[in-house]
Amino acid sequence: MSDLPTRISLREVGPRDGLQNEQPVSTAAKVQLVDALSRTGVRRIEAVSFVSPRAIPQMADADEVWAAIDRDAAITYSALVPNLRGAVRALDAGCLDIEAVVSASNTHNLANVNRSTEESLDGIAQVIALAHERGAACYVTVSTAWGCPYEGDVPVSRVVEVARRAVADGADGLSFGDTTGMATPTRVTALIGETRLALPDVPLNLHFHNTRGTGLANVLAALQLGVADFDASVGGLGGCPYAPGASGNIASEELVHMVEDMGVDTGVDLDALIGVARVAEQIVGRELPSQVLRAGPRTRLTPFVPR
Ligand code: COA
Ligand code: ZN
């Protein structure tokens, strides 16, 4: 294990990927969640998406949430956008870290953003150009990178082709999204390998969902190849409304709990994060799937009661 990265960067996506798949919550509750996360040591928070309110009513108040966040200067707050209109909204709101999204699978792209993958890529080229013109960075998320709920397996070569196009158009970095939890460690290793061959110097983030229980195994496979940038959502909030059966992202506290014990620094205060997962449960009014939230860290002792 000595060749694992010494530290990873966690991008917390609960406020966006998490809350977009829950019953709508108040603007104040969204701001409360972002602000609570800002006090855990997390250094990157995906706070909102600037999408059509008809498509995702849960994000209709993105402008208000964005404006109300109690910003910590050490934290990068990012926003997801599906099109140029979303990018303009994000930039006008002062966002300097934009995530443009496209699915490697054409059918998922149609379901998600009502256009073909090629049309989205053309739009993303414009988004990147505009972001750069206005001093912002633009990262491109390639969704369904390990499979599509409508089409099944997506060839590694297709994912790399989409990534290559985004990078050619100026993307500052890539994220591969396992939108419906179809990745397994072997598939993670294969895609990272091919991506490194094609695009050796491009920053790579991985976005796993724990739909089928392989989330942390996938993280370990990626860590062993030196990947050091992961999305996760507090409590395991999350999903995708256009992907039937999609459940939450890997839980942030499970990720921190596992890798810290393996000697990989995250900069995150685990107890504080577990506290925020409890806040998240109160906000959405349901029990969240995180097992570290239920059981506590492995160092938590059970009081011995003599018989
Ligand atoms: N923000 C706010 N409103 C937007 C918008 C944006 N980024 N993009 C488009 N709209 C509005 C249009 O103004 C139009 O409004 P109107 O009907 O009141 O005139 C309406 O949405 C439809 O616009 P159109 O360009 O025809 O889009 P569409 O219906 O083809 O939908 C998207 C395309 C991309 C806007 C929509 O599918 C979407 O927002 N998807 C996001 C899905 C998502 O977030 N998935 C999870 C993240 S991976
Ligand atoms: Zn996701």
PDB file of N, CA, C and O and ligand atoms in Angstrom, residues 16-17 20 46 49-56 59-60 63 80-90 101-103 108-115 120 141 143 179 207 239-242, ligand 1:
ATOM      1  N   ARG A  16     -25.453  19.365  -4.229  1.00  0.00           N
ATOM      2  CA  ARG A  16     -25.975  19.342  -5.596  1.00  0.00           C
ATOM      3  C   ARG A  16     -26.448  17.936  -5.973  1.00  0.00           C
ATOM      4  O   ARG A  16     -27.638  17.696  -6.079  1.00  0.00           O
ATOM      5  N   ASP A  17     -25.538  17.005  -6.133  1.00  0.00           N
ATOM      6  CA  ASP A  17     -25.937  15.667  -6.585  1.00  0.00           C
ATOM      7  C   ASP A  17     -26.857  15.019  -5.569  1.00  0.00           C
ATOM      8  O   ASP A  17     -27.781  14.282  -5.931  1.00  0.00           O
ATOM      9  N   GLN A  20     -30.476  17.194  -5.297  1.00  0.00           N
ATOM     10  CA  GLN A  20     -31.299  17.214  -6.514  1.00  0.00           C
ATOM     11  C   GLN A  20     -32.155  15.958  -6.629  1.00  0.00           C
ATOM     12  O   GLN A  20     -33.102  15.917  -7.406  1.00  0.00           O
ATOM     13  N   GLU A  46     -19.281  21.213  -4.337  1.00  0.00           N
ATOM     14  CA  GLU A  46     -20.167  21.450  -5.484  1.00  0.00           C
ATOM     15  C   GLU A  46     -21.490  21.920  -4.884  1.00  0.00           C
ATOM     16  O   GLU A  46     -22.250  21.135  -4.316  1.00  0.00           O
ATOM     17  N   SER A  49     -26.419  23.494  -9.065  1.00  0.00           N
ATOM     18  CA  SER A  49     -26.336  23.406 -10.523  1.00  0.00           C
ATOM     19  C   SER A  49     -27.245  24.487 -11.094  1.00  0.00           C
ATOM     20  O   SER A  49     -28.310  24.776 -10.529  1.00  0.00           O
ATOM     21  N   PHE A  50     -26.796  25.070 -12.196  1.00  0.00           N
ATOM     22  CA  PHE A  50     -27.606  26.076 -12.887  1.00  0.00           C
ATOM     23  C   PHE A  50     -28.260  25.398 -14.087  1.00  0.00           C
ATOM     24  O   PHE A  50     -27.754  25.449 -15.206  1.00  0.00           O
ATOM     25  N   VAL A  51     -29.375  24.736 -13.791  1.00  0.00           N
ATOM     26  CA  VAL A  51     -30.075  23.926 -14.797  1.00  0.00           C
ATOM     27  C   VAL A  51     -31.498  24.446 -14.942  1.00  0.00           C
ATOM     28  O   VAL A  51     -31.922  25.346 -14.210  1.00  0.00           O
ATOM     29  N   SER A  52     -32.231  23.861 -15.880  1.00  0.00           N
ATOM     30  CA  SER A  52     -33.619  24.275 -16.057  1.00  0.00           C
ATOM     31  C   SER A  52     -34.436  23.898 -14.823  1.00  0.00           C
ATOM     32  O   SER A  52     -34.429  22.736 -14.411  1.00  0.00           O
ATOM     33  N   PRO A  53     -35.181  24.833 -14.252  1.00  0.00           N
ATOM     34  CA  PRO A  53     -36.008  24.515 -13.080  1.00  0.00           C
ATOM     35  C   PRO A  53     -37.110  23.521 -13.428  1.00  0.00           C
ATOM     36  O   PRO A  53     -37.624  22.832 -12.562  1.00  0.00           O
ATOM     37  N   ARG A  54     -37.446  23.449 -14.726  1.00  0.00           N
ATOM     38  CA  ARG A  54     -38.425  22.465 -15.149  1.00  0.00           C
ATOM     39  C   ARG A  54     -37.811  21.064 -15.092  1.00  0.00           C
ATOM     40  O   ARG A  54     -38.472  20.093 -14.747  1.00  0.00           O
ATOM     41  N   ALA A  55     -36.543  20.974 -15.451  1.00  0.00           N
ATOM     42  CA  ALA A  55     -35.866  19.673 -15.432  1.00  0.00           C
ATOM     43  C   ALA A  55     -35.575  19.227 -14.003  1.00  0.00           C
ATOM     44  O   ALA A  55     -35.781  18.061 -13.653  1.00  0.00           O
ATOM     45  N   ILE A  56     -35.063  20.135 -13.185  1.00  0.00           N
ATOM     46  CA  ILE A  56     -34.678  19.801 -11.804  1.00  0.00           C
ATOM     47  C   ILE A  56     -35.225  20.896 -10.876  1.00  0.00           C
ATOM     48  O   ILE A  56     -34.510  21.859 -10.549  1.00  0.00           O
ATOM     49  N   MET A  59     -33.269  22.468  -7.901  1.00  0.00           N
ATOM     50  CA  MET A  59     -32.169  23.428  -8.038  1.00  0.00           C
ATOM     51  C   MET A  59     -32.689  24.788  -8.543  1.00  0.00           C
ATOM     52  O   MET A  59     -31.901  25.646  -8.968  1.00  0.00           O
ATOM     53  N   ALA A  60     -34.004  24.982  -8.474  1.00  0.00           N
ATOM     54  CA  ALA A  60     -34.592  26.220  -9.012  1.00  0.00           C
ATOM     55  C   ALA A  60     -34.062  27.464  -8.310  1.00  0.00           C
ATOM     56  O   ALA A  60     -34.013  28.546  -8.897  1.00  0.00           O
ATOM     57  N   ASP A  63     -29.498  30.375  -7.725  1.00  0.00           N
ATOM     58  CA  ASP A  63     -28.940  31.730  -7.596  1.00  0.00           C
ATOM     59  C   ASP A  63     -28.991  32.211  -6.144  1.00  0.00           C
ATOM     60  O   ASP A  63     -28.025  32.781  -5.642  1.00  0.00           O
ATOM     61  N   LEU A  80     -22.461  22.985 -11.314  1.00  0.00           N
ATOM     62  CA  LEU A  80     -22.628  22.176 -12.522  1.00  0.00           C
ATOM     63  C   LEU A  80     -23.531  22.912 -13.501  1.00  0.00           C
ATOM     64  O   LEU A  80     -24.511  23.544 -13.084  1.00  0.00           O
ATOM     65  N   VAL A  81     -23.193  22.830 -14.782  1.00  0.00           N
ATOM     66  CA  VAL A  81     -24.044  23.444 -15.808  1.00  0.00           C
ATOM     67  C   VAL A  81     -24.272  22.451 -16.952  1.00  0.00           C
ATOM     68  O   VAL A  81     -23.376  21.701 -17.314  1.00  0.00           O
ATOM     69  N   PRO A  82     -25.486  22.473 -17.550  1.00  0.00           N
ATOM     70  CA  PRO A  82     -25.797  21.543 -18.635  1.00  0.00           C
ATOM     71  C   PRO A  82     -25.679  22.168 -20.017  1.00  0.00           C
ATOM     72  O   PRO A  82     -25.735  21.470 -21.019  1.00  0.00           O
ATOM     73  N   ASN A  83     -25.561  23.488 -20.057  1.00  0.00           N
ATOM     74  CA  ASN A  83     -25.583  24.184 -21.351  1.00  0.00           C
ATOM     75  C   ASN A  83     -25.003  25.603 -21.184  1.00  0.00           C
ATOM     76  O   ASN A  83     -24.645  26.016 -20.070  1.00  0.00           O
ATOM     77  N   LEU A  84     -24.953  26.320 -22.302  1.00  0.00           N
ATOM     78  CA  LEU A  84     -24.365  27.670 -22.267  1.00  0.00           C
ATOM     79  C   LEU A  84     -25.170  28.611 -21.366  1.00  0.00           C
ATOM     80  O   LEU A  84     -24.607  29.431 -20.637  1.00  0.00           O
ATOM     81  N   ARG A  85     -26.478  28.453 -21.414  1.00  0.00           N
ATOM     82  CA  ARG A  85     -27.344  29.274 -20.562  1.00  0.00           C
ATOM     83  C   ARG A  85     -26.966  29.108 -19.089  1.00  0.00           C
ATOM     84  O   ARG A  85     -26.897  30.084 -18.337  1.00  0.00           O
ATOM     85  N   GLY A  86     -26.727  27.875 -18.694  1.00  0.00           N
ATOM     86  CA  GLY A  86     -26.325  27.598 -17.315  1.00  0.00           C
ATOM     87  C   GLY A  86     -24.971  28.217 -17.000  1.00  0.00           C
ATOM     88  O   GLY A  86     -24.738  28.740 -15.900  1.00  0.00           O
ATOM     89  N   ALA A  87     -24.070  28.175 -17.979  1.00  0.00           N
ATOM     90  CA  ALA A  87     -22.734  28.752 -17.765  1.00  0.00           C
ATOM     91  C   ALA A  87     -22.818  30.262 -17.578  1.00  0.00           C
ATOM     92  O   ALA A  87     -22.132  30.833 -16.718  1.00  0.00           O
ATOM     93  N   VAL A  88     -23.669  30.899 -18.364  1.00  0.00           N
ATOM     94  CA  VAL A  88     -23.841  32.353 -18.226  1.00  0.00           C
ATOM     95  C   VAL A  88     -24.386  32.674 -16.839  1.00  0.00           C
ATOM     96  O   VAL A  88     -23.899  33.583 -16.151  1.00  0.00           O
ATOM     97  N   ARG A  89     -25.382  31.885 -16.409  1.00  0.00           N
ATOM     98  CA  ARG A  89     -25.926  32.110 -15.053  1.00  0.00           C
ATOM     99  C   ARG A  89     -24.835  31.939 -13.994  1.00  0.00           C
ATOM    100  O   ARG A  89     -24.730  32.750 -13.066  1.00  0.00           O
ATOM    101  N   ALA A  90     -24.044  30.906 -14.139  1.00  0.00           N
ATOM    102  CA  ALA A  90     -22.993  30.636 -13.145  1.00  0.00           C
ATOM    103  C   ALA A  90     -21.967  31.766 -13.119  1.00  0.00           C
ATOM    104  O   ALA A  90     -21.592  32.265 -12.047  1.00  0.00           O
ATOM    105  N   VAL A 101     -21.340  19.128 -18.053  1.00  0.00           N
ATOM    106  CA  VAL A 101     -21.597  17.688 -18.013  1.00  0.00           C
ATOM    107  C   VAL A 101     -22.060  17.158 -19.358  1.00  0.00           C
ATOM    108  O   VAL A 101     -22.806  17.819 -20.083  1.00  0.00           O
ATOM    109  N   VAL A 102     -21.555  15.979 -19.693  1.00  0.00           N
ATOM    110  CA  VAL A 102     -21.955  15.289 -20.920  1.00  0.00           C
ATOM    111  C   VAL A 102     -21.899  13.790 -20.632  1.00  0.00           C
ATOM    112  O   VAL A 102     -21.035  13.340 -19.881  1.00  0.00           O
ATOM    113  N   SER A 103     -22.833  13.045 -21.203  1.00  0.00           N
ATOM    114  CA  SER A 103     -22.808  11.591 -21.004  1.00  0.00           C
ATOM    115  C   SER A 103     -22.111  10.926 -22.185  1.00  0.00           C
ATOM    116  O   SER A 103     -22.356  11.281 -23.339  1.00  0.00           O
ATOM    117  N   HIS A 108     -28.406   8.287 -22.585  1.00  0.00           N
ATOM    118  CA  HIS A 108     -28.446   8.972 -21.287  1.00  0.00           C
ATOM    119  C   HIS A 108     -28.324  10.475 -21.480  1.00  0.00           C
ATOM    120  O   HIS A 108     -28.985  11.256 -20.790  1.00  0.00           O
ATOM    121  N   ASN A 109     -27.523  10.878 -22.443  1.00  0.00           N
ATOM    122  CA  ASN A 109     -27.403  12.323 -22.679  1.00  0.00           C
ATOM    123  C   ASN A 109     -28.743  12.918 -23.114  1.00  0.00           C
ATOM    124  O   ASN A 109     -29.143  13.990 -22.661  1.00  0.00           O
ATOM    125  N   LEU A 110     -29.446  12.181 -23.986  1.00  0.00           N
ATOM    126  CA  LEU A 110     -30.774  12.641 -24.420  1.00  0.00           C
ATOM    127  C   LEU A 110     -31.727  12.744 -23.234  1.00  0.00           C
ATOM    128  O   LEU A 110     -32.452  13.731 -23.094  1.00  0.00           O
ATOM    129  N   ALA A 111     -31.708  11.738 -22.370  1.00  0.00           N
ATOM    130  CA  ALA A 111     -32.604  11.745 -21.211  1.00  0.00           C
ATOM    131  C   ALA A 111     -32.242  12.890 -20.262  1.00  0.00           C
ATOM    132  O   ALA A 111     -33.113  13.535 -19.694  1.00  0.00           O
ATOM    133  N   ASN A 112     -30.960  13.134 -20.118  1.00  0.00           N
ATOM    134  CA  ASN A 112     -30.497  14.092 -19.109  1.00  0.00           C
ATOM    135  C   ASN A 112     -30.589  15.533 -19.592  1.00  0.00           C
ATOM    136  O   ASN A 112     -31.035  16.408 -18.854  1.00  0.00           O
ATOM    137  N   VAL A 113     -30.183  15.780 -20.818  1.00  0.00           N
ATOM    138  CA  VAL A 113     -30.121  17.172 -21.280  1.00  0.00           C
ATOM    139  C   VAL A 113     -30.768  17.398 -22.653  1.00  0.00           C
ATOM    140  O   VAL A 113     -30.597  18.463 -23.257  1.00  0.00           O
ATOM    141  N   ASN A 114     -31.505  16.363 -23.135  1.00  0.00           N
ATOM    142  CA  ASN A 114     -32.335  16.533 -24.319  1.00  0.00           C
ATOM    143  C   ASN A 114     -31.547  16.897 -25.585  1.00  0.00           C
ATOM    144  O   ASN A 114     -32.013  17.680 -26.401  1.00  0.00           O
ATOM    145  N   ARG A 115     -30.377  16.334 -25.694  1.00  0.00           N
ATOM    146  CA  ARG A 115     -29.617  16.502 -26.939  1.00  0.00           C
ATOM    147  C   ARG A 115     -28.603  15.366 -27.043  1.00  0.00           C
ATOM    148  O   ARG A 115     -28.373  14.655 -26.072  1.00  0.00           O
ATOM    149  N   SER A 120     -23.984  18.127 -27.160  1.00  0.00           N
ATOM    150  CA  SER A 120     -23.503  18.615 -25.861  1.00  0.00           C
ATOM    151  C   SER A 120     -22.035  19.003 -25.947  1.00  0.00           C
ATOM    152  O   SER A 120     -21.608  20.015 -25.375  1.00  0.00           O
ATOM    153  N   THR A 141     -17.319  16.858 -16.878  1.00  0.00           N
ATOM    154  CA  THR A 141     -17.723  15.580 -16.302  1.00  0.00           C
ATOM    155  C   THR A 141     -18.281  14.703 -17.401  1.00  0.00           C
ATOM    156  O   THR A 141     -19.221  15.096 -18.096  1.00  0.00           O
ATOM    157  N   SER A 143     -20.335  11.614 -17.862  1.00  0.00           N
ATOM    158  CA  SER A 143     -21.227  10.705 -17.123  1.00  0.00           C
ATOM    159  C   SER A 143     -21.361   9.377 -17.861  1.00  0.00           C
ATOM    160  O   SER A 143     -20.975   9.259 -19.019  1.00  0.00           O
ATOM    161  N   THR A 179     -22.494   7.062 -13.075  1.00  0.00           N
ATOM    162  CA  THR A 179     -23.814   7.622 -12.800  1.00  0.00           C
ATOM    163  C   THR A 179     -24.759   6.661 -12.094  1.00  0.00           C
ATOM    164  O   THR A 179     -25.512   7.062 -11.217  1.00  0.00           O
ATOM    165  N   HIS A 207     -16.034  10.079  -9.852  1.00  0.00           N
ATOM    166  CA  HIS A 207     -17.331  10.312  -9.208  1.00  0.00           C
ATOM    167  C   HIS A 207     -18.078   8.978  -9.180  1.00  0.00           C
ATOM    168  O   HIS A 207     -18.632   8.554 -10.190  1.00  0.00           O
ATOM    169  N   GLY A 239     -28.040  10.713  -6.214  1.00  0.00           N
ATOM    170  CA  GLY A 239     -28.629   9.865  -7.232  1.00  0.00           C
ATOM    171  C   GLY A 239     -28.699  10.596  -8.542  1.00  0.00           C
ATOM    172  O   GLY A 239     -27.976  11.553  -8.757  1.00  0.00           O
ATOM    173  N   CYS A 240     -29.521  10.160  -9.435  1.00  0.00           N
ATOM    174  CA  CYS A 240     -29.719  10.850 -10.709  1.00  0.00           C
ATOM    175  C   CYS A 240     -31.150  10.617 -11.132  1.00  0.00           C
ATOM    176  O   CYS A 240     -31.571   9.476 -11.313  1.00  0.00           O
ATOM    177  N   PRO A 241     -31.942  11.681 -11.289  1.00  0.00           N
ATOM    178  CA  PRO A 241     -33.365  11.506 -11.592  1.00  0.00           C
ATOM    179  C   PRO A 241     -33.629  10.840 -12.934  1.00  0.00           C
ATOM    180  O   PRO A 241     -34.720  10.326 -13.157  1.00  0.00           O
ATOM    181  N   TYR A 242     -32.666  10.857 -13.853  1.00  0.00           N
ATOM    182  CA  TYR A 242     -32.882  10.226 -15.159  1.00  0.00           C
ATOM    183  C   TYR A 242     -32.250   8.854 -15.249  1.00  0.00           C
ATOM    184  O   TYR A 242     -32.089   8.311 -16.325  1.00  0.00           O
TER     185      TYR A 242
HETATM  186  N1  COA B   1     -31.073  27.396 -16.467  1.00  0.00           N
HETATM  187  C1  COA B   1     -32.350  27.801 -16.377  1.00  0.00           C
HETATM  188  N2  COA B   1     -33.273  27.631 -17.334  1.00  0.00           N
HETATM  189  C2  COA B   1     -32.861  27.046 -18.477  1.00  0.00           C
HETATM  190  C3  COA B   1     -31.552  26.626 -18.652  1.00  0.00           C
HETATM  191  C4  COA B   1     -30.628  26.804 -17.595  1.00  0.00           C
HETATM  192  N3  COA B   1     -29.369  26.402 -17.683  1.00  0.00           N
HETATM  193  N4  COA B   1     -31.446  26.082 -19.868  1.00  0.00           N
HETATM  194  C5  COA B   1     -32.653  26.176 -20.443  1.00  0.00           C
HETATM  195  N5  COA B   1     -33.518  26.749 -19.598  1.00  0.00           N
HETATM  196  C6  COA B   1     -34.940  27.013 -19.790  1.00  0.00           C
HETATM  197  C7  COA B   1     -35.262  27.708 -21.081  1.00  0.00           C
HETATM  198  O1  COA B   1     -35.204  29.085 -20.903  1.00  0.00           O
HETATM  199  C8  COA B   1     -36.664  27.234 -21.352  1.00  0.00           C
HETATM  200  O2  COA B   1     -37.554  27.898 -20.487  1.00  0.00           O
HETATM  201  P1  COA B   1     -39.051  28.202 -20.940  1.00  0.00           P
HETATM  202  O3  COA B   1     -39.665  26.908 -21.309  1.00  0.00           O
HETATM  203  O4  COA B   1     -39.644  28.820 -19.719  1.00  0.00           O
HETATM  204  O5  COA B   1     -38.929  29.130 -22.102  1.00  0.00           O
HETATM  205  C9  COA B   1     -36.636  25.791 -20.884  1.00  0.00           C
HETATM  206  O6  COA B   1     -35.590  25.737 -19.899  1.00  0.00           O
HETATM  207  C10 COA B   1     -36.340  24.825 -21.993  1.00  0.00           C
HETATM  208  O7  COA B   1     -35.163  25.247 -22.674  1.00  0.00           O
HETATM  209  P2  COA B   1     -34.489  24.357 -23.790  1.00  0.00           P
HETATM  210  O8  COA B   1     -33.252  25.017 -24.236  1.00  0.00           O
HETATM  211  O9  COA B   1     -35.504  24.012 -24.847  1.00  0.00           O
HETATM  212  O10 COA B   1     -34.062  23.106 -22.978  1.00  0.00           O
HETATM  213  P3  COA B   1     -34.641  21.641 -22.955  1.00  0.00           P
HETATM  214  O11 COA B   1     -36.053  21.588 -22.607  1.00  0.00           O
HETATM  215  O12 COA B   1     -34.171  20.953 -24.182  1.00  0.00           O
HETATM  216  O13 COA B   1     -33.805  21.078 -21.694  1.00  0.00           O
HETATM  217  C11 COA B   1     -31.778  21.376 -20.404  1.00  0.00           C
HETATM  218  C12 COA B   1     -32.397  21.046 -21.740  1.00  0.00           C
HETATM  219  C13 COA B   1     -30.321  21.054 -20.511  1.00  0.00           C
HETATM  220  C14 COA B   1     -31.995  22.836 -20.096  1.00  0.00           C
HETATM  221  C15 COA B   1     -32.473  20.540 -19.305  1.00  0.00           C
HETATM  222  O14 COA B   1     -32.645  19.227 -19.735  1.00  0.00           O
HETATM  223  C16 COA B   1     -31.681  20.528 -18.015  1.00  0.00           C
HETATM  224  O15 COA B   1     -31.549  21.522 -17.332  1.00  0.00           O
HETATM  225  N6  COA B   1     -31.140  19.363 -17.633  1.00  0.00           N
HETATM  226  C17 COA B   1     -30.323  19.230 -16.437  1.00  0.00           C
HETATM  227  C18 COA B   1     -30.393  17.826 -15.958  1.00  0.00           C
HETATM  228  C19 COA B   1     -29.526  17.630 -14.738  1.00  0.00           C
HETATM  229  O16 COA B   1     -29.203  18.538 -14.010  1.00  0.00           O
HETATM  230  N7  COA B   1     -29.156  16.364 -14.499  1.00  0.00           N
HETATM  231  C20 COA B   1     -28.361  16.038 -13.388  1.00  0.00           C
HETATM  232  C21 COA B   1     -26.944  16.448 -13.516  1.00  0.00           C
HETATM  233  S1  COA B   1     -25.991  15.296 -14.434  1.00  0.00           S
END
